[in-house]
């Protein structure tokens, strides 16, 4: 018998689990996949937004800036890696200037403090590679960058350390309500007093199981292109174009680990499993990105990928106790969901505390040690220094220079990781230009030995069968982009 079951171990579910682990209650975190952070939390822009663009008066507007301001403390405790690099929303003409001024007005209403309207001379000074046609920009110093899956993993690890039980491969099949909720999964039946529905794209399906049908999820796909490490130095800030009704448009940014990334587009799709990318869409993204930074070199591309956002028909976050007592929906969490995540966790905590009192967990520890630190170019070993260490397997990944010790550390943190992709997200082994061609077999060998399982059972990635995952690779892009 559990006090609370959280369905979905993305960034929202994992941070809620961590927040509630402050109390002396029994919590289960259920995830249908083989690992945490396998949905939208794995494939998004990794931007901690400034809070100025969410329409004033919406739940997004109330939680976005609040969440942004919580990230410094959150990172100091969980060590996932966070950097405030600021953003520019760029405009090219007088019509864009009107939109930018409205953006500032909206941001001020939302409580955002660090907003400035810049003109061309100042823009070129702080962002030398910006398009010469740019005339105006809204600058926000609060905007930051993270690896979204590292935030999720860190939160889940800390929640587990504080007593939360994580159940992977545990897709919810049915929920029945009597005195308590009876939650049936593929592996086990659970009983609980409360359910918190954080199932992302499938939150409507979970809600339907208890008779809630007042919202539905519209899957919206966004495709991205990722470039070589340190090519992120081509920009100093997150570069947005003037937003439209379809979203914030194509952005250009460095990632936390200093790759360059461009995207996404926005496509409403018919299936929640289509994570494919297309050459036509990637070309369009590339062309649009050059409106911001004209000299992006497509030859630096490493890979393409896609993520699916859980847009609700209400076009705002849904965070509330439903008409079914003790069933809390946390649904429709699209952008700026990652930004708002810590504030969402607190909001859910308050919903529960308004219903009853929980005793504090006296053993609660908010701290979690990092797995990998961001490396500068100067911190990398030379090829001459690295070669003998690869031969004796001290270093497993050549591109990212990841040691065996780091991989073993990642395996020892309370979450079972039996895929190369799971290790990749935790340690960056396989994120270099060779995309795991050198290290994948080595990583499989370590996983096999650690869990004492046959090496052929170690998967490349943890995605469930049925997912459409056809991605345009680097070779196709190099052949077709001119």
XYZ file of C-alpha atoms in Angstrom:
482
model
C 0.000 0.000 0.000
C 1.398 3.369 -1.069
C 0.396 6.851 -0.016
C 1.139 8.285 -3.474
C 1.738 6.795 -6.904
C 3.255 9.076 -9.545
C 2.714 7.880 -13.108
C 5.498 8.981 -15.453
C 9.194 9.473 -14.692
C 9.930 12.434 -16.920
C 11.266 15.692 -15.518
C 7.872 16.595 -14.001
C 7.219 13.240 -12.341
C 10.805 12.931 -11.107
C 10.893 16.429 -9.587
C 7.507 15.886 -7.943
C 8.802 12.597 -6.515
C 11.846 14.394 -5.151
C 9.752 17.227 -3.684
C 7.430 14.787 -1.919
C 10.334 12.668 -0.631
C 10.788 15.447 1.952
C 7.887 13.798 3.786
C 7.620 10.518 5.631
C 5.232 8.897 3.127
C 5.391 5.883 0.821
C 5.794 6.941 -2.801
C 6.021 4.827 -5.953
C 7.192 6.310 -9.267
C 5.954 4.249 -12.233
C 7.549 4.443 -15.681
C 6.508 2.374 -18.691
C 9.950 2.506 -20.331
C 13.273 0.942 -19.369
C 14.621 4.212 -17.947
C 13.587 7.630 -16.703
C 13.483 10.580 -19.116
C 12.407 8.649 -22.205
C 9.672 11.002 -23.452
C 9.642 14.760 -24.010
C 12.204 15.167 -21.215
C 14.790 13.444 -23.372
C 14.291 15.382 -26.579
C 13.699 19.103 -26.168
C 15.651 22.330 -26.453
C 17.062 22.281 -22.919
C 16.275 25.990 -22.531
C 15.347 27.494 -19.177
C 13.126 30.240 -20.559
C 12.907 33.756 -19.185
C 9.156 33.744 -18.520
C 8.421 36.721 -20.756
C 6.587 34.989 -23.594
C 3.927 32.882 -21.807
C 0.579 34.670 -22.196
C -0.119 36.686 -19.059
C -2.779 35.171 -16.835
C -2.145 31.576 -17.876
C -0.753 28.943 -15.552
C 2.323 28.885 -17.804
C 2.899 32.587 -17.097
C 2.558 32.082 -13.348
C 4.977 29.156 -13.156
C 7.575 29.878 -15.844
C 9.478 32.778 -14.258
C 9.084 31.240 -10.798
C 10.614 28.003 -12.070
C 13.410 29.891 -13.818
C 14.402 31.540 -10.551
C 14.568 28.172 -8.771
C 17.195 26.630 -11.048
C 20.336 28.007 -9.378
C 19.441 26.423 -6.038
C 18.208 23.241 -7.717
C 21.489 22.850 -9.576
C 23.534 23.580 -6.449
C 21.803 20.605 -4.831
C 21.521 18.152 -7.724
C 24.611 19.027 -9.827
C 23.087 18.389 -13.249
C 24.794 21.388 -14.863
C 23.144 24.764 -15.487
C 24.374 27.991 -17.031
C 22.648 31.339 -17.523
C 23.790 32.546 -20.941
C 20.901 34.909 -21.708
C 18.708 35.097 -24.784
C 18.018 37.373 -27.719
C 14.651 37.481 -29.488
C 15.604 39.092 -32.780
C 13.602 41.279 -35.156
C 14.355 42.495 -38.651
C 11.909 45.361 -39.264
C 9.467 47.819 -37.711
C 6.670 45.239 -37.640
C 8.902 42.916 -35.620
C 9.708 45.833 -33.297
C 6.028 46.120 -32.404
C 5.983 42.401 -31.517
C 9.134 42.737 -29.434
C 7.668 45.650 -27.456
C 4.540 43.574 -26.773
C 6.796 40.741 -25.612
C 8.456 43.052 -23.074
C 5.059 44.331 -21.882
C 3.877 40.763 -21.389
C 7.098 39.846 -19.579
C 6.779 42.773 -17.174
C 3.204 41.671 -16.374
C 4.593 38.186 -15.662
C 7.054 39.637 -13.154
C 10.175 39.300 -15.301
C 12.739 41.935 -14.346
C 15.788 41.596 -16.610
C 14.450 42.596 -20.022
C 16.054 45.096 -22.383
C 15.323 46.246 -25.920
C 18.573 46.397 -27.894
C 19.361 47.975 -31.250
C 21.699 46.715 -33.954
C 25.001 48.123 -32.679
C 24.656 46.549 -29.239
C 23.338 43.266 -30.673
C 26.387 42.947 -32.956
C 28.684 43.748 -30.050
C 27.437 40.904 -27.845
C 26.599 38.461 -30.679
C 29.165 39.014 -33.465
C 27.903 36.236 -35.776
C 24.305 37.482 -35.836
C 22.669 38.204 -39.194
C 23.516 41.718 -40.420
C 19.825 42.255 -41.202
C 18.863 42.104 -37.519
C 17.705 45.527 -36.303
C 16.256 44.912 -32.821
C 16.285 42.314 -30.083
C 14.794 41.667 -26.671
C 17.586 40.627 -24.313
C 16.895 38.567 -21.186
C 19.854 37.721 -18.938
C 17.866 35.122 -16.937
C 17.640 32.544 -19.720
C 19.756 29.437 -19.155
C 20.684 26.074 -20.626
C 20.658 22.534 -19.215
C 20.649 18.964 -20.493
C 17.002 18.086 -19.783
C 17.643 14.376 -19.330
C 20.412 15.138 -16.820
C 17.941 17.206 -14.755
C 15.502 14.288 -14.829
C 18.082 11.653 -13.942
C 19.430 13.780 -11.092
C 15.949 14.348 -9.634
C 15.040 10.656 -9.908
C 18.311 9.545 -8.291
C 17.798 11.943 -5.398
C 14.172 10.889 -4.954
C 15.252 7.242 -4.761
C 17.967 8.102 -2.258
C 15.256 9.685 -0.109
C 12.994 6.645 -0.154
C 10.941 6.785 -3.365
C 10.526 3.407 -5.088
C 11.045 3.481 -8.861
C 9.368 0.819 -11.006
C 10.579 0.701 -14.619
C 8.886 -1.302 -17.402
C 5.640 -0.654 -15.537
C 3.083 0.628 -18.010
C -0.261 1.290 -16.351
C -2.949 -0.943 -17.871
C -5.921 -0.042 -15.703
C -6.946 1.988 -12.662
C -9.925 1.197 -10.461
C -11.265 3.375 -7.671
C -12.927 2.084 -4.545
C -11.824 3.144 -1.094
C -8.342 3.307 -2.641
C -6.952 3.312 -6.173
C -5.976 -0.078 -7.596
C -3.306 0.464 -10.262
C -2.544 -2.460 -12.529
C 0.704 -2.545 -14.530
C 2.281 -5.152 -16.804
C 4.202 -6.549 -13.841
C 2.408 -5.731 -10.620
C -0.757 -4.422 -8.984
C -0.423 -1.408 -6.684
C -2.766 0.081 -4.109
C -2.553 3.782 -3.263
C -4.390 6.685 -1.636
C -3.361 9.317 -4.202
C -2.434 9.254 -7.882
C -0.446 12.004 -9.583
C -0.805 11.718 -13.355
C 2.414 12.883 -15.023
C 2.161 10.606 -18.052
C 2.979 13.290 -20.626
C 1.683 12.349 -24.059
C -0.439 9.634 -22.454
C -1.849 11.678 -19.564
C -5.257 11.781 -21.273
C -5.227 7.986 -21.575
C -4.418 7.640 -17.854
C -7.141 10.146 -16.927
C -9.665 8.274 -19.078
C -9.044 5.147 -16.975
C -10.861 6.772 -14.043
C -13.525 8.473 -16.144
C -11.905 11.879 -16.678
C -12.507 13.122 -20.220
C -12.339 16.925 -19.942
C -9.048 17.247 -21.837
C -7.075 15.504 -24.526
C -3.484 15.614 -25.741
C -2.449 16.759 -29.211
C 1.008 15.380 -30.104
C 3.218 18.046 -31.653
C 6.561 16.992 -33.070
C 9.681 19.132 -33.284
C 12.825 18.174 -35.193
C 16.362 19.291 -34.330
C 19.895 19.192 -35.667
C 22.871 18.770 -33.346
C 26.385 19.873 -34.286
C 29.894 19.070 -33.067
C 31.032 19.793 -29.544
C 32.608 23.248 -29.102
C 30.907 24.424 -32.305
C 28.477 25.973 -29.822
C 31.013 28.790 -29.502
C 29.599 30.274 -32.698
C 26.878 31.862 -30.498
C 26.993 33.464 -27.063
C 23.252 33.408 -26.307
C 20.079 31.515 -27.073
C 18.840 33.128 -30.295
C 15.072 33.181 -30.847
C 13.122 34.672 -33.713
C 9.913 36.637 -33.148
C 7.343 34.099 -31.853
C 4.180 33.263 -33.784
C 0.964 31.410 -32.948
C 2.867 28.206 -33.764
C 5.502 28.772 -31.068
C 8.911 30.315 -30.550
C 10.113 29.288 -33.991
C 13.524 27.950 -34.923
C 16.151 28.735 -32.319
C 19.932 28.632 -32.433
C 21.727 27.815 -29.204
C 24.710 26.179 -27.660
C 23.908 23.219 -25.436
C 25.188 22.982 -21.872
C 28.076 20.814 -23.092
C 28.769 23.280 -25.936
C 27.391 21.561 -29.003
C 25.454 23.802 -31.370
C 21.759 22.968 -31.755
C 19.110 24.340 -34.115
C 15.363 23.682 -34.244
C 12.627 22.838 -33.715
C 9.839 23.005 -36.235
C 6.266 22.283 -35.081
C 4.045 19.632 -36.637
C 0.785 18.269 -35.289
C 0.975 14.531 -35.915
C -1.495 11.651 -35.784
C 0.575 9.306 -33.629
C 2.300 9.778 -30.294
C 5.142 7.474 -31.347
C 6.545 9.226 -34.428
C 10.053 10.405 -33.558
C 11.283 10.346 -37.142
C 13.076 13.192 -38.879
C 12.882 14.096 -42.557
C 15.403 15.639 -44.913
C 12.846 18.179 -46.142
C 12.055 19.399 -42.626
C 15.705 19.538 -41.588
C 16.548 21.594 -44.668
C 13.765 24.026 -43.769
C 15.054 24.310 -40.187
C 18.590 24.925 -41.437
C 17.474 27.669 -43.843
C 15.410 29.393 -41.121
C 18.277 29.194 -38.644
C 20.482 31.124 -41.065
C 18.153 34.111 -40.646
C 19.686 34.325 -37.164
C 23.239 33.012 -37.718
C 24.098 32.955 -41.457
C 27.428 31.127 -41.271
C 26.299 27.856 -39.660
C 28.294 25.076 -41.331
C 26.104 22.032 -42.019
C 29.270 19.921 -42.325
C 29.604 20.139 -38.547
C 26.348 18.190 -38.090
C 26.464 15.105 -35.844
C 22.861 13.912 -35.865
C 19.200 14.797 -36.128
C 16.515 13.920 -33.595
C 12.887 14.671 -32.793
C 10.809 15.168 -29.663
C 7.046 15.182 -29.198
C 5.352 17.807 -27.046
C 2.213 17.063 -25.056
C 0.014 19.985 -26.113
C -3.451 19.896 -24.563
C -6.658 21.113 -26.170
C -6.791 23.700 -23.346
C -3.454 25.197 -24.508
C -2.259 25.677 -20.952
C -0.846 23.543 -18.169
C -3.409 21.382 -16.372
C -2.405 21.057 -12.707
C -5.308 20.255 -10.422
C -7.116 17.697 -8.365
C -9.634 16.259 -10.807
C -13.312 15.525 -10.273
C -12.106 12.147 -8.974
C -11.052 12.727 -5.381
C -7.292 12.304 -4.744
C -6.517 11.971 -8.485
C -4.249 14.880 -9.483
C -3.642 15.680 -13.136
C -0.356 17.265 -14.196
C -0.947 17.317 -17.940
C -0.410 19.377 -21.073
C 3.088 20.260 -19.876
C 4.660 21.572 -23.070
C 7.123 24.468 -23.325
C 7.976 26.085 -20.936
C 7.487 22.855 -18.992
C 11.159 22.196 -18.292
C 11.528 25.772 -17.028
C 8.420 25.514 -14.874
C 9.154 22.001 -13.574
C 10.464 22.892 -10.080
C 7.563 25.327 -9.571
C 5.096 22.697 -10.795
C 6.514 20.256 -8.223
C 5.903 22.816 -5.474
C 2.381 23.485 -6.720
C 1.541 19.772 -6.548
C 3.073 19.629 -3.075
C 0.779 22.474 -1.986
C -2.298 20.759 -3.452
C -1.529 17.762 -1.245
C -0.674 19.815 1.846
C -4.001 21.616 1.555
C -5.685 18.232 1.903
C -3.701 16.791 4.813
C -0.511 17.099 6.859
C 2.531 14.926 6.232
C 5.322 14.357 8.702
C 8.769 15.517 7.583
C 11.319 12.938 6.454
C 14.092 13.518 8.997
C 16.595 11.695 6.778
C 15.861 13.827 3.717
C 19.045 14.812 1.886
C 18.640 17.263 -1.019
C 22.130 16.713 -2.414
C 23.260 14.533 -5.282
C 26.818 14.285 -6.609
C 27.457 14.985 -10.299
C 28.332 12.157 -12.685
C 30.142 14.193 -15.336
C 31.422 17.751 -15.340
C 31.515 19.898 -18.432
C 34.963 19.761 -20.026
C 36.696 22.699 -21.677
C 38.929 22.119 -24.699
C 41.958 22.654 -22.490
C 40.868 19.850 -20.155
C 40.847 17.208 -22.893
C 43.788 14.867 -23.239
C 45.818 15.011 -26.431
C 45.620 12.071 -28.845
C 49.099 10.995 -27.720
C 48.047 10.978 -24.051
C 44.701 9.288 -24.757
C 45.828 6.383 -26.963
C 47.431 4.142 -24.293
C 44.509 4.768 -21.935
C 42.101 3.528 -24.621
C 44.203 0.416 -25.146
C 43.957 -0.563 -21.476
C 40.280 0.517 -21.296
C 40.816 3.218 -18.679
C 38.915 5.411 -21.136
C 35.919 3.832 -22.838
C 34.737 6.730 -25.018
C 37.330 8.381 -27.238
C 35.373 11.459 -28.375
C 34.073 12.533 -24.948
C 36.933 10.928 -22.988
C 34.693 9.040 -20.587
C 36.410 6.662 -18.177
C 35.260 3.233 -17.073
C 35.092 4.610 -13.522
C 32.481 7.197 -14.552
C 30.334 4.542 -16.249
C 30.461 2.306 -13.163
C 29.461 5.297 -11.028
C 26.425 5.897 -13.264
C 25.408 2.249 -12.901
C 25.557 2.359 -9.110
C 23.013 5.105 -8.388
C 19.804 3.180 -7.806
C 18.357 3.170 -11.342
C 18.864 0.020 -13.390
C 20.492 1.039 -16.690
C 20.687 -1.758 -19.245
C 21.046 0.184 -22.488
C 23.892 1.999 -24.206
C 21.611 5.016 -24.646
C 20.969 5.160 -20.893
C 24.713 5.311 -20.217
C 25.084 7.873 -23.005
C 22.669 10.278 -21.318
C 24.367 9.902 -17.941
C 28.028 9.997 -18.972
C 28.093 11.354 -22.576
C 29.816 8.175 -23.782
C 28.709 8.013 -27.425
C 27.786 11.686 -27.830
C 30.851 12.579 -29.872
C 31.280 12.846 -33.604
C 31.520 9.058 -34.087
C 28.145 8.662 -32.307
C 29.180 5.566 -30.382
C 30.805 3.601 -33.195
C 33.964 3.319 -31.109
C 32.569 2.922 -27.599
C 29.167 1.191 -27.845
C 30.601 -2.327 -27.732
C 32.812 -1.357 -24.792
C 29.860 0.117 -22.911
C 27.831 -3.056 -23.540
C 30.639 -5.132 -22.098
C 30.679 -3.063 -18.882
C 26.877 -3.253 -18.482
C 26.943 -7.010 -19.120
C 29.597 -7.592 -16.478
C 28.036 -5.223 -13.930
C 24.621 -6.928 -14.020
C 25.985 -10.389 -14.864
C 23.757 -10.652 -17.938
C 24.516 -11.908 -21.472
C 25.988 -9.125 -23.590
C 23.412 -9.765 -26.341
C 20.637 -8.709 -23.926
C 22.146 -5.238 -23.522
C 20.164 -2.955 -25.831
C 21.419 -0.004 -27.816
C 18.438 2.104 -26.757
C 15.523 1.596 -24.416
C 12.679 2.741 -26.645
C 9.652 0.490 -26.749
C 8.730 -1.420 -29.869
C 6.364 0.364 -32.245
C 8.080 3.748 -32.049
C 8.775 5.235 -35.454
C 12.390 6.285 -35.107
C 13.702 6.760 -38.648
C 16.222 9.576 -38.370
C 18.089 11.314 -41.157
C 21.748 10.583 -40.477
C 24.817 12.752 -40.910
C 25.814 11.180 -44.238
C 22.434 11.947 -45.818
C 22.624 15.549 -44.644
C 26.142 16.004 -46.010
C 25.028 14.581 -49.369
C 21.880 16.698 -49.688
C 22.675 20.048 -48.051
C 24.429 22.499 -50.322
